[in-house]
Amino acid sequence: ALYQPPDITRPCYVRVNTLKLDVDSALHELGKQFKVQKDGMIPHLLMLPPHTDLHNHSLVLNGSIFVQGKASSMVAAVLDPKPGWEVLDACSAPGNKTVHLAALMKGKGKIIACELNKDRAKRLEDTIRLSGATNIEVMHGDFLKIDPKGPFSKVSAILLDPSCSGSGTASQRLDHLLPSHTTDVVDTQRLNKLAAFQKKALAHALSFPAVERIVYSTCSINQIENEDVVNSVLPLATSNGFQLATPFPQWQLRGLPVFEGSEHLLRTDPVKDKEGFFIALFVKKGSVKNPEA
Ligand code: SAM
């Protein structure tokens, strides 16, 4: 069986929202109550003891820190946008990664945060308000319908974190407790549908003329939503001048070895790392924004 009980010894992570508070002040404040230390790999990410309850903590309530897992915090860090860039977050609500991008860009430049679902777009706006970011433009609409040669033709980086099965997250991994007739066939159909959307969205991202970096991520553990999606767009990526780069080369768990180059991909383990995430980084060859290429 896929499911294993969550490892309760995993730390609790918070990301310091450096638009509102610096890391040293956050360490000082949190250190009054908890044992806290820097993550060491992701800038601005702090580790606290397992099960630390921060939901009503003043720093959370005022947007100075965000409770955000390590795997989720890797995604914007891998895109690594610099202050002044124009960045598109293609599928952005509830906006955890959007406001992380804003912090990495030190509030300078522009982020277009696209979200299809109206209610979720409201949650995105709440997250942005809480973060204090002022350089994010919310676009309520369909990413697939954005004309790559239109008003956003200048974006140089895209974060694509599309709808996925969520099979790498703890709540989804409890699915095995449901009666079996609710899974299997429905699951296969659902996965095929999600994968078809993910491929379309990634191909669309690869078609923006000025884009030099694209991160594709999911919180799924399924090959069909991860390696298969990346593999399917490789011919297009290559003909548009992109190649896969290796996010966090020191990270051990890489993509499933199902095609040549899958060692560039990054996976996190749903049990060991608490969440099963997948990250792929495409970079334009020969571009100044891409030290990896
Ligand atoms: N990146 C977000 C974060 O870290 O908070 C999570 C994004 S969630 C996995 C995917 C989002 O994509 C959902 O809110 C969904 O409504 C939205 N979405 C799905 N299809 C879309 C489309 N065609 N265009 C824009 N957004 C879409």
XYZ file of C-alpha atoms and ligand atoms in Angstrom:
320
model
C 0.000 0.000 0.000
C 1.164 3.538 -0.804
C 0.190 5.084 2.480
C 2.565 5.214 5.391
C 1.867 7.125 8.581
C 3.349 10.637 8.485
C 6.694 10.953 10.189
C 5.853 12.970 13.281
C 9.504 13.794 13.844
C 9.628 16.155 10.839
C 10.198 19.803 11.749
C 7.634 22.515 11.253
C 8.712 25.150 8.724
C 7.972 28.854 8.471
C 9.099 31.248 5.788
C 10.023 34.724 6.914
C 8.240 37.310 4.785
C 11.237 39.576 4.280
C 8.936 42.284 2.895
C 7.847 42.786 6.522
C 10.504 41.310 8.797
C 14.173 40.349 8.497
C 15.348 36.834 9.297
C 17.363 37.813 12.378
C 14.396 39.601 13.956
C 12.180 36.585 13.213
C 14.743 34.268 14.823
C 14.865 36.554 17.847
C 11.067 36.817 18.220
C 10.340 33.124 17.682
C 13.351 32.178 19.810
C 11.619 33.683 22.864
C 9.085 30.836 22.732
C 10.509 28.057 20.561
C 13.700 26.310 19.578
C 14.235 27.765 16.133
C 16.992 27.611 13.527
C 17.633 28.421 9.866
C 16.894 25.687 7.332
C 20.313 26.136 5.721
C 19.170 25.343 2.177
C 16.288 27.704 1.438
C 16.907 31.354 2.252
C 14.428 32.841 4.764
C 13.117 29.404 5.799
C 13.158 28.556 9.505
C 12.776 25.210 11.260
C 10.820 24.725 14.460
C 10.087 21.592 16.476
C 7.464 19.169 15.079
C 3.872 20.156 15.871
C 4.675 23.726 16.825
C 1.288 25.428 16.666
C 1.684 28.866 15.151
C -1.802 29.459 13.799
C -2.589 32.227 16.263
C 0.919 33.569 16.568
C 1.110 37.339 16.097
C 3.843 37.017 13.430
C 1.564 34.728 11.394
C -1.495 36.906 11.893
C 0.345 40.047 10.761
C 1.977 38.386 7.740
C 5.562 38.585 8.999
C 5.950 34.826 8.665
C 4.080 32.255 6.573
C 3.650 28.651 7.637
C 4.955 26.967 4.494
C 6.543 23.545 4.072
C 10.097 23.118 2.851
C 9.101 21.468 -0.444
C 6.598 24.217 -1.232
C 9.182 26.864 -0.348
C 11.662 25.364 -2.810
C 9.559 26.264 -5.855
C 9.900 30.076 -5.928
C 13.506 29.732 -4.721
C 14.244 27.555 -7.765
C 12.793 30.165 -10.123
C 15.117 32.611 -8.326
C 13.633 35.843 -9.714
C 15.685 39.017 -9.247
C 14.411 42.466 -8.226
C 13.099 44.265 -11.299
C 12.086 41.204 -13.343
C 8.606 40.750 -14.771
C 7.324 37.361 -13.599
C 4.141 35.434 -14.341
C 2.656 33.106 -11.746
C 0.390 31.081 -14.019
C -1.838 29.233 -11.513
C -1.431 31.194 -8.364
C -4.131 30.871 -5.669
C -4.000 30.774 -2.696
C -0.763 32.624 -3.401
C 1.874 31.203 -1.089
C 4.394 30.999 -3.905
C 3.295 34.338 -5.385
C 4.147 36.248 -2.235
C 7.360 34.268 -1.873
C 8.305 35.523 -5.367
C 7.533 39.078 -4.244
C 9.842 38.698 -1.241
C 12.648 37.272 -3.391
C 12.226 40.255 -5.737
C 12.391 42.599 -2.729
C 9.109 44.125 -3.897
C 10.750 45.449 -7.097
C 9.643 44.579 -10.622
C 6.271 43.097 -11.436
C 4.419 39.863 -10.768
C 1.301 38.926 -12.701
C -0.667 36.401 -10.665
C -3.167 34.529 -12.827
C -5.992 32.504 -11.284
C -8.996 30.942 -13.011
C -11.267 30.300 -10.054
C -13.092 33.362 -8.737
C -13.300 32.325 -5.085
C -9.690 31.271 -5.082
C -8.712 34.591 -6.697
C -10.230 36.261 -3.600
C -8.052 34.104 -1.354
C -5.076 35.096 -3.482
C -5.908 38.762 -2.902
C -6.130 38.148 0.855
C -2.702 36.477 0.833
C -1.204 39.355 -1.142
C -2.729 41.919 1.243
C -1.355 40.045 4.245
C 2.116 39.895 2.676
C 2.276 43.644 2.118
C 3.501 43.134 -1.470
C 2.614 46.021 -3.762
C 4.008 44.789 -7.073
C 1.531 41.961 -7.760
C -1.220 42.350 -10.348
C -3.999 39.772 -9.983
C -5.411 38.502 -13.248
C -8.639 36.580 -12.834
C -8.698 34.373 -15.919
C -7.404 31.364 -17.801
C -3.634 31.116 -18.178
C -4.104 29.110 -21.382
C -5.915 32.088 -22.920
C -3.152 34.610 -22.247
C -1.646 35.612 -25.582
C 2.134 35.067 -25.276
C 2.652 37.919 -27.717
C 0.175 40.236 -25.932
C 0.611 42.620 -22.974
C 2.608 40.041 -21.000
C 5.060 39.296 -23.801
C 7.901 40.791 -21.736
C 7.740 38.328 -18.834
C 11.126 36.724 -18.327
C 10.163 33.991 -15.852
C 7.091 31.808 -15.296
C 6.122 29.814 -12.238
C 3.693 27.069 -13.236
C 2.180 25.208 -10.290
C -0.978 23.857 -11.940
C -3.898 21.950 -10.462
C -2.729 18.422 -9.690
C -3.984 15.339 -7.881
C -2.294 16.436 -4.642
C -1.243 12.815 -4.183
C 1.954 13.915 -2.428
C 0.130 15.677 0.393
C -0.849 14.025 3.655
C -4.619 14.429 3.281
C -4.609 12.838 -0.181
C -2.505 9.962 1.039
C -5.379 9.037 3.359
C -7.411 8.216 0.221
C -6.769 4.522 0.730
C -9.170 4.671 3.663
C -12.042 5.404 1.257
C -14.053 2.468 -0.146
C -12.207 1.150 -3.219
C -15.129 1.769 -5.625
C -14.537 5.506 -5.186
C -10.974 5.250 -6.451
C -9.316 3.308 -9.333
C -11.284 4.060 -12.531
C -12.230 7.562 -11.459
C -8.654 8.142 -10.415
C -7.211 7.093 -13.765
C -9.618 9.318 -15.657
C -8.940 12.209 -13.339
C -5.174 11.787 -13.619
C -5.331 11.654 -17.427
C -7.387 14.834 -17.469
C -5.035 16.629 -15.088
C -1.993 15.489 -17.060
C -3.531 16.742 -20.317
C -4.031 20.195 -18.738
C -0.543 20.197 -17.215
C 1.052 19.420 -20.607
C -0.944 22.155 -22.322
C -0.044 24.688 -19.637
C 3.667 23.827 -19.740
C 3.735 24.010 -23.543
C 1.985 27.389 -23.289
C 4.578 28.664 -20.817
C 7.351 27.574 -23.193
C 5.844 29.725 -25.942
C 6.329 33.145 -24.272
C 8.975 34.913 -26.379
C 10.997 36.653 -23.623
C 10.817 33.886 -21.013
C 14.179 32.586 -19.877
C 13.257 30.546 -16.792
C 10.252 28.305 -16.143
C 9.569 26.271 -13.050
C 7.010 23.490 -13.290
C 5.904 22.024 -9.966
C 3.266 19.725 -8.514
C 2.408 18.284 -5.119
C 1.819 14.940 -6.787
C 3.829 11.731 -6.638
C 2.435 10.370 -9.924
C 4.798 9.920 -12.850
C 1.999 10.838 -15.256
C 1.759 14.357 -13.748
C 5.494 14.784 -13.346
C 8.209 13.113 -15.468
C 5.713 12.258 -18.252
C 4.564 15.891 -18.512
C 8.145 17.162 -18.722
C 9.162 14.454 -21.193
C 6.217 15.245 -23.464
C 7.242 18.907 -23.892
C 10.980 18.290 -24.360
C 10.924 18.485 -28.199
C 9.101 21.845 -27.996
C 11.394 23.052 -25.213
C 14.478 22.180 -27.240
C 13.204 23.829 -30.404
C 12.381 26.979 -28.391
C 15.956 27.045 -27.004
C 15.283 25.647 -23.512
C 17.060 22.935 -21.610
C 16.485 21.316 -18.229
C 18.667 22.642 -15.405
C 19.313 21.011 -12.030
C 17.578 22.737 -9.126
C 19.400 22.205 -5.804
C 22.090 19.847 -7.177
C 22.917 18.794 -3.598
C 19.380 17.371 -3.159
C 19.529 13.582 -3.443
C 16.092 12.515 -4.622
C 15.805 13.212 -8.366
C 13.234 12.383 -11.057
C 12.272 8.795 -11.821
C 14.755 7.419 -14.380
C 12.239 7.184 -17.204
C 14.000 9.362 -19.786
C 17.469 10.664 -20.427
C 17.852 13.885 -18.453
C 15.358 12.994 -15.691
C 18.231 13.275 -13.205
C 17.797 17.070 -13.526
C 14.331 16.822 -11.976
C 13.734 17.102 -8.257
C 11.374 15.074 -6.129
C 10.669 15.250 -2.418
C 9.640 12.157 -0.520
C 6.067 12.153 0.866
C 7.131 10.387 4.041
C 10.717 11.447 4.674
C 10.148 15.068 3.605
C 6.510 15.128 4.772
C 5.237 16.220 1.322
C 5.770 14.641 -2.102
C 6.619 17.496 -4.466
C 8.045 17.545 -7.959
C 10.063 20.395 -9.492
C 11.448 20.892 -13.007
C 13.459 23.921 -14.091
C 13.704 24.945 -17.751
C 16.259 27.598 -18.689
C 16.942 29.336 -21.968
C 20.380 28.461 -23.254
C 22.966 31.233 -23.502
C 20.976 33.744 -21.447
C 22.488 36.009 -18.804
C 19.649 35.158 -16.413
C 20.733 31.529 -16.433
C 24.032 30.784 -14.757
C 23.043 27.075 -14.925
C 22.859 26.971 -18.741
N 0.794 28.085 -6.489
C -0.292 28.083 -5.509
C 0.294 28.308 -4.126
O 1.443 27.952 -3.887
O -0.414 28.862 -3.266
C -1.113 26.810 -5.603
C -1.703 26.613 -6.966
S -2.885 25.312 -7.061
C -1.879 23.896 -7.091
C -3.421 25.451 -8.719
C -4.327 26.645 -8.996
O -4.466 26.772 -10.403
C -5.732 26.508 -8.453
O -6.029 27.614 -7.645
C -6.622 26.494 -9.699
O -7.864 27.135 -9.510
C -5.768 27.255 -10.685
N -6.023 26.978 -12.113
C -6.458 25.830 -12.680
N -6.550 25.957 -14.014
C -6.141 27.218 -14.310
C -6.012 27.957 -15.527
N -6.326 27.413 -16.708
N -5.566 29.237 -15.456
C -5.256 29.795 -14.252
N -5.380 29.151 -13.072
C -5.814 27.870 -13.099
